[in-house]
Each structure stands twice: as C-alpha cells, then as structure tokens.
Amino acid sequence: MRIAYLEDDLDQSAVVKNWLESAGHVVMHFSSSKDFLKSIGRDSYDLMILDWLLPGVSGIEVMTHVRTTLKTYTPILFVTQKDQEKDVVEALEKGADDFMAKPLRKLELLARVTAVTRRVLGMNEDQLPEASPYEFRGDSTTVVLGDEAIELTHREYDLARFLFSRAGRVVSRAHILQSIWGFTTMDMNTRTVDTHVSRLRKKLKIGQDNGWQLNAIYQHGYRLEKNDDSELHAKA
C-alpha cells in the first residue's frame, strides 16, 4: 500500500518508515503539516498516518482539513502520546478510523494498518476484486467478460486489479506508477500511465454498456466508477 506519514520527530519517523517498508508498503514521510497537505491535495494514498502533536498546525487540525476541505476519505490512523479516553474519542469524532498511543509497537502497528484498510476500503492485496460483469482469474492474466476471455499482459492485469480494487476513488498517476511499476514520477514519464490506461479501457471495453466508467481527472489521475444507471437499465 501507499502510505502518507506525518511525523515531525525524525528519529521516530525513520524507525516507523523502516517497519512499514519492510512489510512491503511504500511510505512518503512528511515532517511538516504544510508539505503533507500540499501532497494530499495533488496525490493519492491508501492510508494516512498522522501524529497529533505537531509544530504549528496540530494533527487534529490537519485531519479536519483533510476531511472537510479537501473532502478526502482515505483511511486515517492517528498516533499520539495522548491516551486518555477523551482524546481517543476526539480523534475518532474528527475523522480518524483508528487510534494508537505511543510508544508504537511494530507488530501492532502493522496489524492495525492491515485491519483499518481492510475494514474501511475492503482492500486485501491478495484478494481479487469483485467487479461484475468482469471476472478476474487468479491463476492467469485473463479477465472474463460475459462469454469472452480477455488476455492481458502482466502489467495490464496488475493495473486492472489496482483500479478495480480502488473503484470510486481518485488515484494519482504517481500512485499508479509506484504501485504498478515501482517507479516515482522522477524515474518514469507519467505518459506511460496514460498509454496503459487507454489500452486497458479498450481491451476491457470499459464503458456504459458494461456498467463502468474510467475517467481522467484533470492534473491528477483517474477514477474508475460503477455506473449505477447502466445497472438499472440492464435490469429493466
């Protein structure tokens, strides 16, 4: 998963970042609220980890801005030295999906990261997406659409799984590049993403006839959405 991590303590953030990366996650660390919010406004993540006590703007204020102004509903794991019941309640009421008190423990943190994304997003990296009328085959790179078996390249298949497992969410080109190619935007031109998305749209015949829309979001990325109107017409 791609994680945005806001923590001003550089020693602690280095340790936690190492824990998460050793578990296979991609972590973007931010030591200031300003840089964090700038990134959230233009990029996408599977999870955010926020510290409460930050210089300038507190983690609670950052979370409130993310939820109310940016209208971003990516899962948030809140971490802090505050551990009284009223603090936990305030964090959850302001938009946190889970809460951990410091000092953090490696195995508990990794378990909570997995649990919160599974609970909130229904995401499991090993689970095949449910995307009727498309059927993903776990033993090949084939996607079945009706009576047609569509052969995809490994890269196209990974991209299809990535997009369908995040249906309804805007995903940035940088997010796609890191998750599918393992590159940052500095390593590879984002036009590569556009080319592969266009090819995938054509191969899978993504459109109203099959109940899905794959839209480009200007200066950001893509959003794959289930077309409910199409489903209603199909049932009529």
PDB file of C-alpha atoms in Angstrom:
ATOM      1  CA  MET A   1       0.000   0.000   0.000  1.00  0.00           C
ATOM      2  CA  ARG A   2       0.957   3.618  -0.466  1.00  0.00           C
ATOM      3  CA  ILE A   3       1.056   5.461   2.854  1.00  0.00           C
ATOM      4  CA  ALA A   4       1.375   9.161   3.685  1.00  0.00           C
ATOM      5  CA  TYR A   5       3.035   9.561   7.100  1.00  0.00           C
ATOM      6  CA  LEU A   6       3.068  12.858   9.000  1.00  0.00           C
ATOM      7  CA  GLU A   7       5.506  12.930  11.937  1.00  0.00           C
ATOM      8  CA  ASP A   8       7.878  15.732  12.963  1.00  0.00           C
ATOM      9  CA  ASP A   9      10.139  13.509  15.107  1.00  0.00           C
ATOM     10  CA  LEU A  10      12.716  12.436  12.532  1.00  0.00           C
ATOM     11  CA  ASP A  11      14.211   9.658  14.651  1.00  0.00           C
ATOM     12  CA  GLN A  12      10.862   8.032  15.290  1.00  0.00           C
ATOM     13  CA  SER A  13       9.660   8.523  11.725  1.00  0.00           C
ATOM     14  CA  ALA A  14      12.788   6.770  10.404  1.00  0.00           C
ATOM     15  CA  VAL A  15      12.052   3.729  12.574  1.00  0.00           C
ATOM     16  CA  VAL A  16       8.354   3.568  11.684  1.00  0.00           C
ATOM     17  CA  LYS A  17       9.062   4.138   7.998  1.00  0.00           C
ATOM     18  CA  ASN A  18      11.505   1.220   8.077  1.00  0.00           C
ATOM     19  CA  TRP A  19       8.890  -1.022   9.755  1.00  0.00           C
ATOM     20  CA  LEU A  20       6.305  -0.221   7.120  1.00  0.00           C
ATOM     21  CA  GLU A  21       8.662  -0.541   4.171  1.00  0.00           C
ATOM     22  CA  SER A  22       9.978  -3.871   5.455  1.00  0.00           C
ATOM     23  CA  ALA A  23       6.358  -5.070   5.315  1.00  0.00           C
ATOM     24  CA  GLY A  24       6.158  -4.102   1.646  1.00  0.00           C
ATOM     25  CA  HIS A  25       4.473  -0.699   1.895  1.00  0.00           C
ATOM     26  CA  VAL A  26       5.527   2.457   0.048  1.00  0.00           C
ATOM     27  CA  VAL A  27       5.859   5.302   2.552  1.00  0.00           C
ATOM     28  CA  MET A  28       6.001   9.024   1.845  1.00  0.00           C
ATOM     29  CA  HIS A  29       7.147  10.790   5.022  1.00  0.00           C
ATOM     30  CA  PHE A  30       6.349  14.444   5.778  1.00  0.00           C
ATOM     31  CA  SER A  31       7.736  16.357   8.743  1.00  0.00           C
ATOM     32  CA  SER A  32       5.515  19.425   8.299  1.00  0.00           C
ATOM     33  CA  SER A  33       1.753  19.828   8.044  1.00  0.00           C
ATOM     34  CA  LYS A  34       2.155  22.226   5.119  1.00  0.00           C
ATOM     35  CA  ASP A  35       4.053  19.743   2.961  1.00  0.00           C
ATOM     36  CA  PHE A  36       1.676  16.943   3.944  1.00  0.00           C
ATOM     37  CA  LEU A  37      -1.454  18.887   2.965  1.00  0.00           C
ATOM     38  CA  LYS A  38       0.137  20.024  -0.285  1.00  0.00           C
ATOM     39  CA  SER A  39       0.782  16.397  -1.222  1.00  0.00           C
ATOM     40  CA  ILE A  40      -2.688  15.210  -0.173  1.00  0.00           C
ATOM     41  CA  GLY A  41      -4.215  17.902  -2.375  1.00  0.00           C
ATOM     42  CA  ARG A  42      -2.488  16.655  -5.524  1.00  0.00           C
ATOM     43  CA  ASP A  43      -1.709  12.992  -4.877  1.00  0.00           C
ATOM     44  CA  SER A  44      -3.471   9.848  -3.610  1.00  0.00           C
ATOM     45  CA  TYR A  45      -2.720   7.295  -0.917  1.00  0.00           C
ATOM     46  CA  ASP A  46      -4.224   4.111   0.500  1.00  0.00           C
ATOM     47  CA  LEU A  47      -3.665   5.208   4.107  1.00  0.00           C
ATOM     48  CA  MET A  48      -2.600   8.244   6.142  1.00  0.00           C
ATOM     49  CA  ILE A  49      -0.785   8.023   9.471  1.00  0.00           C
ATOM     50  CA  LEU A  50      -0.919  11.272  11.461  1.00  0.00           C
ATOM     51  CA  ASP A  51       0.757  12.382  14.658  1.00  0.00           C
ATOM     52  CA  TRP A  52      -1.279  14.637  16.949  1.00  0.00           C
ATOM     53  CA  LEU A  53       1.410  16.885  18.439  1.00  0.00           C
ATOM     54  CA  LEU A  54       2.974  18.856  15.606  1.00  0.00           C
ATOM     55  CA  PRO A  55       4.529  22.337  15.490  1.00  0.00           C
ATOM     56  CA  GLY A  56       2.236  24.996  14.031  1.00  0.00           C
ATOM     57  CA  VAL A  57      -0.806  23.017  12.926  1.00  0.00           C
ATOM     58  CA  SER A  58      -1.856  20.034  15.053  1.00  0.00           C
ATOM     59  CA  GLY A  59      -2.672  16.613  13.669  1.00  0.00           C
ATOM     60  CA  ILE A  60      -6.325  17.152  14.627  1.00  0.00           C
ATOM     61  CA  GLU A  61      -6.424  20.344  12.565  1.00  0.00           C
ATOM     62  CA  VAL A  62      -4.738  18.582   9.645  1.00  0.00           C
ATOM     63  CA  MET A  63      -7.281  15.762   9.799  1.00  0.00           C
ATOM     64  CA  THR A  64     -10.193  18.200   9.949  1.00  0.00           C
ATOM     65  CA  HIS A  65      -8.857  19.979   6.857  1.00  0.00           C
ATOM     66  CA  VAL A  66      -8.416  16.676   5.013  1.00  0.00           C
ATOM     67  CA  ARG A  67     -11.983  15.583   5.795  1.00  0.00           C
ATOM     68  CA  THR A  68     -13.926  18.851   5.482  1.00  0.00           C
ATOM     69  CA  THR A  69     -11.975  20.994   2.997  1.00  0.00           C
ATOM     70  CA  LEU A  70     -10.190  18.509   0.766  1.00  0.00           C
ATOM     71  CA  LYS A  71     -13.098  16.036   1.109  1.00  0.00           C
ATOM     72  CA  THR A  72     -10.634  13.149   1.181  1.00  0.00           C
ATOM     73  CA  TYR A  73     -11.850   9.987   2.896  1.00  0.00           C
ATOM     74  CA  THR A  74      -8.700   7.890   2.746  1.00  0.00           C
ATOM     75  CA  PRO A  75      -8.398   5.890   5.997  1.00  0.00           C
ATOM     76  CA  ILE A  76      -6.522   7.688   8.777  1.00  0.00           C
ATOM     77  CA  LEU A  77      -4.578   6.012  11.590  1.00  0.00           C
ATOM     78  CA  PHE A  78      -3.972   8.559  14.351  1.00  0.00           C
ATOM     79  CA  VAL A  79      -0.939   8.171  16.636  1.00  0.00           C
ATOM     80  CA  THR A  80      -0.159  10.233  19.718  1.00  0.00           C
ATOM     81  CA  GLN A  81       1.173  10.298  23.249  1.00  0.00           C
ATOM     82  CA  LYS A  82      -2.305  11.344  24.372  1.00  0.00           C
ATOM     83  CA  ASP A  83      -4.045   8.195  25.519  1.00  0.00           C
ATOM     84  CA  GLN A  84      -6.942   9.277  27.710  1.00  0.00           C
ATOM     85  CA  GLU A  85     -10.443   8.259  26.682  1.00  0.00           C
ATOM     86  CA  LYS A  86     -11.479  11.828  25.801  1.00  0.00           C
ATOM     87  CA  ASP A  87      -8.500  12.115  23.418  1.00  0.00           C
ATOM     88  CA  VAL A  88      -9.383   8.875  21.660  1.00  0.00           C
ATOM     89  CA  VAL A  89     -12.998   9.996  21.326  1.00  0.00           C
ATOM     90  CA  GLU A  90     -12.000  13.404  19.921  1.00  0.00           C
ATOM     91  CA  ALA A  91      -9.723  11.845  17.301  1.00  0.00           C
ATOM     92  CA  LEU A  92     -12.374   9.358  16.183  1.00  0.00           C
ATOM     93  CA  GLU A  93     -15.092  12.012  16.077  1.00  0.00           C
ATOM     94  CA  LYS A  94     -12.893  14.306  13.964  1.00  0.00           C
ATOM     95  CA  GLY A  95     -12.379  11.633  11.320  1.00  0.00           C
ATOM     96  CA  ALA A  96      -9.789   9.061  12.427  1.00  0.00           C
ATOM     97  CA  ASP A  97     -10.514   5.441  11.541  1.00  0.00           C
ATOM     98  CA  ASP A  98      -8.225   4.048  14.238  1.00  0.00           C
ATOM     99  CA  PHE A  99      -6.060   5.298  17.089  1.00  0.00           C
ATOM    100  CA  MET A 100      -2.710   4.191  18.554  1.00  0.00           C
ATOM    101  CA  ALA A 101      -0.985   5.512  21.649  1.00  0.00           C
ATOM    102  CA  LYS A 102       2.781   5.970  21.684  1.00  0.00           C
ATOM    103  CA  PRO A 103       5.206   4.334  22.097  1.00  0.00           C
ATOM    104  CA  LEU A 104       4.347   2.431  18.940  1.00  0.00           C
ATOM    105  CA  ARG A 105       4.972  -1.288  18.703  1.00  0.00           C
ATOM    106  CA  LYS A 106       5.961  -2.764  15.358  1.00  0.00           C
ATOM    107  CA  LEU A 107       3.686  -5.808  15.130  1.00  0.00           C
ATOM    108  CA  GLU A 108       0.662  -3.943  16.469  1.00  0.00           C
ATOM    109  CA  LEU A 109       1.207  -1.088  14.029  1.00  0.00           C
ATOM    110  CA  LEU A 110       1.470  -3.425  11.044  1.00  0.00           C
ATOM    111  CA  ALA A 111      -1.629  -5.321  12.149  1.00  0.00           C
ATOM    112  CA  ARG A 112      -3.629  -2.101  12.540  1.00  0.00           C
ATOM    113  CA  VAL A 113      -2.503  -0.823   9.136  1.00  0.00           C
ATOM    114  CA  THR A 114      -3.795  -4.008   7.533  1.00  0.00           C
ATOM    115  CA  ALA A 115      -7.003  -4.057   9.582  1.00  0.00           C
ATOM    116  CA  VAL A 116      -8.017  -0.451   9.026  1.00  0.00           C
ATOM    117  CA  THR A 117      -7.587  -0.577   5.250  1.00  0.00           C
ATOM    118  CA  ARG A 118      -9.406  -3.902   5.049  1.00  0.00           C
ATOM    119  CA  ARG A 119     -12.259  -2.605   7.215  1.00  0.00           C
ATOM    120  CA  VAL A 120     -12.663   0.823   5.620  1.00  0.00           C
ATOM    121  CA  LEU A 121     -11.787   0.095   1.990  1.00  0.00           C
ATOM    122  CA  GLY A 122     -12.394  -3.643   1.826  1.00  0.00           C
ATOM    123  CA  MET A 123      -8.836  -3.886   0.496  1.00  0.00           C
ATOM    124  CA  ASN A 124      -6.768  -7.013   0.596  1.00  0.00           C
ATOM    125  CA  GLU A 125      -3.803  -7.005  -1.753  1.00  0.00           C
ATOM    126  CA  ASP A 126      -4.141 -10.763  -2.356  1.00  0.00           C
ATOM    127  CA  GLN A 127      -7.900 -10.689  -2.905  1.00  0.00           C
ATOM    128  CA  LEU A 128      -9.314 -10.497  -6.418  1.00  0.00           C
ATOM    129  CA  PRO A 129     -11.657  -7.538  -6.938  1.00  0.00           C
ATOM    130  CA  GLU A 130     -15.377  -8.181  -7.355  1.00  0.00           C
ATOM    131  CA  ALA A 131     -16.262  -6.162 -10.434  1.00  0.00           C
ATOM    132  CA  SER A 132     -19.295  -7.613 -12.188  1.00  0.00           C
ATOM    133  CA  PRO A 133     -19.631  -8.186 -15.124  1.00  0.00           C
ATOM    134  CA  TYR A 134     -15.837  -8.626 -15.090  1.00  0.00           C
ATOM    135  CA  GLU A 135     -14.359 -11.748 -13.524  1.00  0.00           C
ATOM    136  CA  PHE A 136     -10.696 -11.841 -12.557  1.00  0.00           C
ATOM    137  CA  ARG A 137      -8.857 -15.151 -12.751  1.00  0.00           C
ATOM    138  CA  GLY A 138      -6.232 -15.545 -10.079  1.00  0.00           C
ATOM    139  CA  ASP A 139      -4.315 -18.266 -11.920  1.00  0.00           C
ATOM    140  CA  SER A 140      -3.713 -16.251 -15.096  1.00  0.00           C
ATOM    141  CA  THR A 141      -3.810 -12.742 -16.544  1.00  0.00           C
ATOM    142  CA  THR A 142      -7.230 -13.374 -18.062  1.00  0.00           C
ATOM    143  CA  VAL A 143     -10.299 -11.264 -17.323  1.00  0.00           C
ATOM    144  CA  VAL A 144     -13.638 -12.765 -18.335  1.00  0.00           C
ATOM    145  CA  LEU A 145     -16.388 -10.507 -19.677  1.00  0.00           C
ATOM    146  CA  GLY A 146     -19.547 -12.463 -20.434  1.00  0.00           C
ATOM    147  CA  ASP A 147     -18.524 -15.271 -22.786  1.00  0.00           C
ATOM    148  CA  GLU A 148     -15.254 -13.572 -23.717  1.00  0.00           C
ATOM    149  CA  ALA A 149     -11.898 -14.334 -22.118  1.00  0.00           C
ATOM    150  CA  ILE A 150      -9.717 -11.254 -22.473  1.00  0.00           C
ATOM    151  CA  GLU A 151      -5.977 -11.872 -22.342  1.00  0.00           C
ATOM    152  CA  LEU A 152      -3.996  -9.082 -20.720  1.00  0.00           C
ATOM    153  CA  THR A 153      -0.280  -8.587 -20.273  1.00  0.00           C
ATOM    154  CA  HIS A 154       1.000  -8.930 -16.707  1.00  0.00           C
ATOM    155  CA  ARG A 155       1.278  -5.142 -16.436  1.00  0.00           C
ATOM    156  CA  GLU A 156      -2.244  -4.597 -17.765  1.00  0.00           C
ATOM    157  CA  TYR A 157      -3.646  -7.236 -15.412  1.00  0.00           C
ATOM    158  CA  ASP A 158      -1.948  -5.629 -12.389  1.00  0.00           C
ATOM    159  CA  LEU A 159      -3.252  -2.231 -13.469  1.00  0.00           C
ATOM    160  CA  ALA A 160      -6.796  -3.588 -13.868  1.00  0.00           C
ATOM    161  CA  ARG A 161      -6.696  -5.145 -10.388  1.00  0.00           C
ATOM    162  CA  PHE A 162      -5.329  -1.914  -8.945  1.00  0.00           C
ATOM    163  CA  LEU A 163      -8.074   0.249 -10.472  1.00  0.00           C
ATOM    164  CA  PHE A 164     -10.999  -2.086  -9.765  1.00  0.00           C
ATOM    165  CA  SER A 165      -9.901  -2.610  -6.149  1.00  0.00           C
ATOM    166  CA  ARG A 166      -9.988   1.188  -5.716  1.00  0.00           C
ATOM    167  CA  ALA A 167     -13.236   1.791  -7.583  1.00  0.00           C
ATOM    168  CA  GLY A 168     -14.838   5.119  -6.754  1.00  0.00           C
ATOM    169  CA  ARG A 169     -11.566   6.688  -5.608  1.00  0.00           C
ATOM    170  CA  VAL A 170      -9.345   9.142  -7.453  1.00  0.00           C
ATOM    171  CA  VAL A 171      -5.865   7.659  -7.851  1.00  0.00           C
ATOM    172  CA  SER A 172      -2.979   9.827  -8.969  1.00  0.00           C
ATOM    173  CA  ARG A 173      -0.579   8.949 -11.761  1.00  0.00           C
ATOM    174  CA  ALA A 174       2.254   8.923  -9.210  1.00  0.00           C
ATOM    175  CA  HIS A 175       0.295   6.419  -7.104  1.00  0.00           C
ATOM    176  CA  ILE A 176      -0.172   4.160 -10.148  1.00  0.00           C
ATOM    177  CA  LEU A 177       3.488   4.452 -11.162  1.00  0.00           C
ATOM    178  CA  GLN A 178       4.723   3.467  -7.721  1.00  0.00           C
ATOM    179  CA  SER A 179       2.253   0.632  -7.238  1.00  0.00           C
ATOM    180  CA  ILE A 180       2.421  -0.959 -10.709  1.00  0.00           C
ATOM    181  CA  TRP A 181       5.906  -0.057 -11.994  1.00  0.00           C
ATOM    182  CA  GLY A 182       7.711   0.588  -8.730  1.00  0.00           C
ATOM    183  CA  PHE A 183       8.872   3.973 -10.015  1.00  0.00           C
ATOM    184  CA  THR A 184       8.455   7.546  -8.847  1.00  0.00           C
ATOM    185  CA  THR A 185       7.425  10.307 -11.241  1.00  0.00           C
ATOM    186  CA  MET A 186      11.094  11.300 -11.458  1.00  0.00           C
ATOM    187  CA  ASP A 187      12.006   7.852 -12.760  1.00  0.00           C
ATOM    188  CA  MET A 188       9.385   7.460 -15.448  1.00  0.00           C
ATOM    189  CA  ASN A 189       7.187   9.720 -17.555  1.00  0.00           C
ATOM    190  CA  THR A 190       3.560   9.705 -16.412  1.00  0.00           C
ATOM    191  CA  ARG A 191       2.523   9.446 -20.073  1.00  0.00           C
ATOM    192  CA  THR A 192       3.294   5.760 -19.662  1.00  0.00           C
ATOM    193  CA  VAL A 193       0.344   5.540 -17.275  1.00  0.00           C
ATOM    194  CA  ASP A 194      -1.975   7.288 -19.747  1.00  0.00           C
ATOM    195  CA  THR A 195      -0.952   4.919 -22.533  1.00  0.00           C
ATOM    196  CA  HIS A 196      -1.584   1.803 -20.451  1.00  0.00           C
ATOM    197  CA  VAL A 197      -4.896   3.094 -19.078  1.00  0.00           C
ATOM    198  CA  SER A 198      -6.107   3.882 -22.616  1.00  0.00           C
ATOM    199  CA  ARG A 199      -5.101   0.423 -23.816  1.00  0.00           C
ATOM    200  CA  LEU A 200      -6.784  -1.231 -20.827  1.00  0.00           C
ATOM    201  CA  ARG A 201     -10.003   0.735 -21.368  1.00  0.00           C
ATOM    202  CA  LYS A 202     -10.196  -0.538 -24.947  1.00  0.00           C
ATOM    203  CA  LYS A 203      -9.297  -4.150 -24.162  1.00  0.00           C
ATOM    204  CA  LEU A 204     -11.808  -4.472 -21.330  1.00  0.00           C
ATOM    205  CA  LYS A 205     -14.442  -2.400 -23.154  1.00  0.00           C
ATOM    206  CA  ILE A 206     -14.900  -0.231 -20.101  1.00  0.00           C
ATOM    207  CA  GLY A 207     -17.907   1.990 -20.674  1.00  0.00           C
ATOM    208  CA  GLN A 208     -21.619   2.423 -20.062  1.00  0.00           C
ATOM    209  CA  ASP A 209     -22.536  -0.780 -21.901  1.00  0.00           C
ATOM    210  CA  ASN A 210     -20.651  -2.788 -19.283  1.00  0.00           C
ATOM    211  CA  GLY A 211     -21.622  -0.649 -16.323  1.00  0.00           C
ATOM    212  CA  TRP A 212     -18.323   1.134 -15.631  1.00  0.00           C
ATOM    213  CA  GLN A 213     -16.704   4.476 -16.397  1.00  0.00           C
ATOM    214  CA  LEU A 214     -12.953   5.170 -16.311  1.00  0.00           C
ATOM    215  CA  ASN A 215     -12.462   8.926 -16.260  1.00  0.00           C
ATOM    216  CA  ALA A 216      -9.339  11.054 -16.355  1.00  0.00           C
ATOM    217  CA  ILE A 217      -9.212  13.643 -13.567  1.00  0.00           C
ATOM    218  CA  TYR A 218      -7.523  16.805 -14.799  1.00  0.00           C
ATOM    219  CA  GLN A 219      -3.976  17.299 -13.449  1.00  0.00           C
ATOM    220  CA  HIS A 220      -4.422  14.408 -11.052  1.00  0.00           C
ATOM    221  CA  GLY A 221      -5.094  10.884 -12.303  1.00  0.00           C
ATOM    222  CA  TYR A 222      -8.037   8.562 -12.861  1.00  0.00           C
ATOM    223  CA  ARG A 223     -11.242   7.391 -11.240  1.00  0.00           C
ATOM    224  CA  LEU A 224     -12.954   4.107 -12.113  1.00  0.00           C
ATOM    225  CA  GLU A 225     -16.619   4.152 -11.161  1.00  0.00           C
ATOM    226  CA  LYS A 226     -19.543   1.778 -11.236  1.00  0.00           C
ATOM    227  CA  ASN A 227     -22.305   3.221 -13.401  1.00  0.00           C
ATOM    228  CA  ASP A 228     -25.477   2.612 -11.395  1.00  0.00           C
ATOM    229  CA  ASP A 229     -27.724   3.953 -14.157  1.00  0.00           C
ATOM    230  CA  SER A 230     -26.368   1.311 -16.502  1.00  0.00           C
ATOM    231  CA  GLU A 231     -27.190  -1.382 -13.969  1.00  0.00           C
ATOM    232  CA  LEU A 232     -30.750  -0.135 -13.660  1.00  0.00           C
ATOM    233  CA  HIS A 233     -31.250  -0.122 -17.430  1.00  0.00           C
ATOM    234  CA  ALA A 234     -29.823  -3.633 -17.672  1.00  0.00           C
ATOM    235  CA  LYS A 235     -32.336  -4.907 -15.129  1.00  0.00           C
ATOM    236  CA  ALA A 236     -35.272  -3.132 -16.784  1.00  0.00           C
TER     237      ALA A 236
END
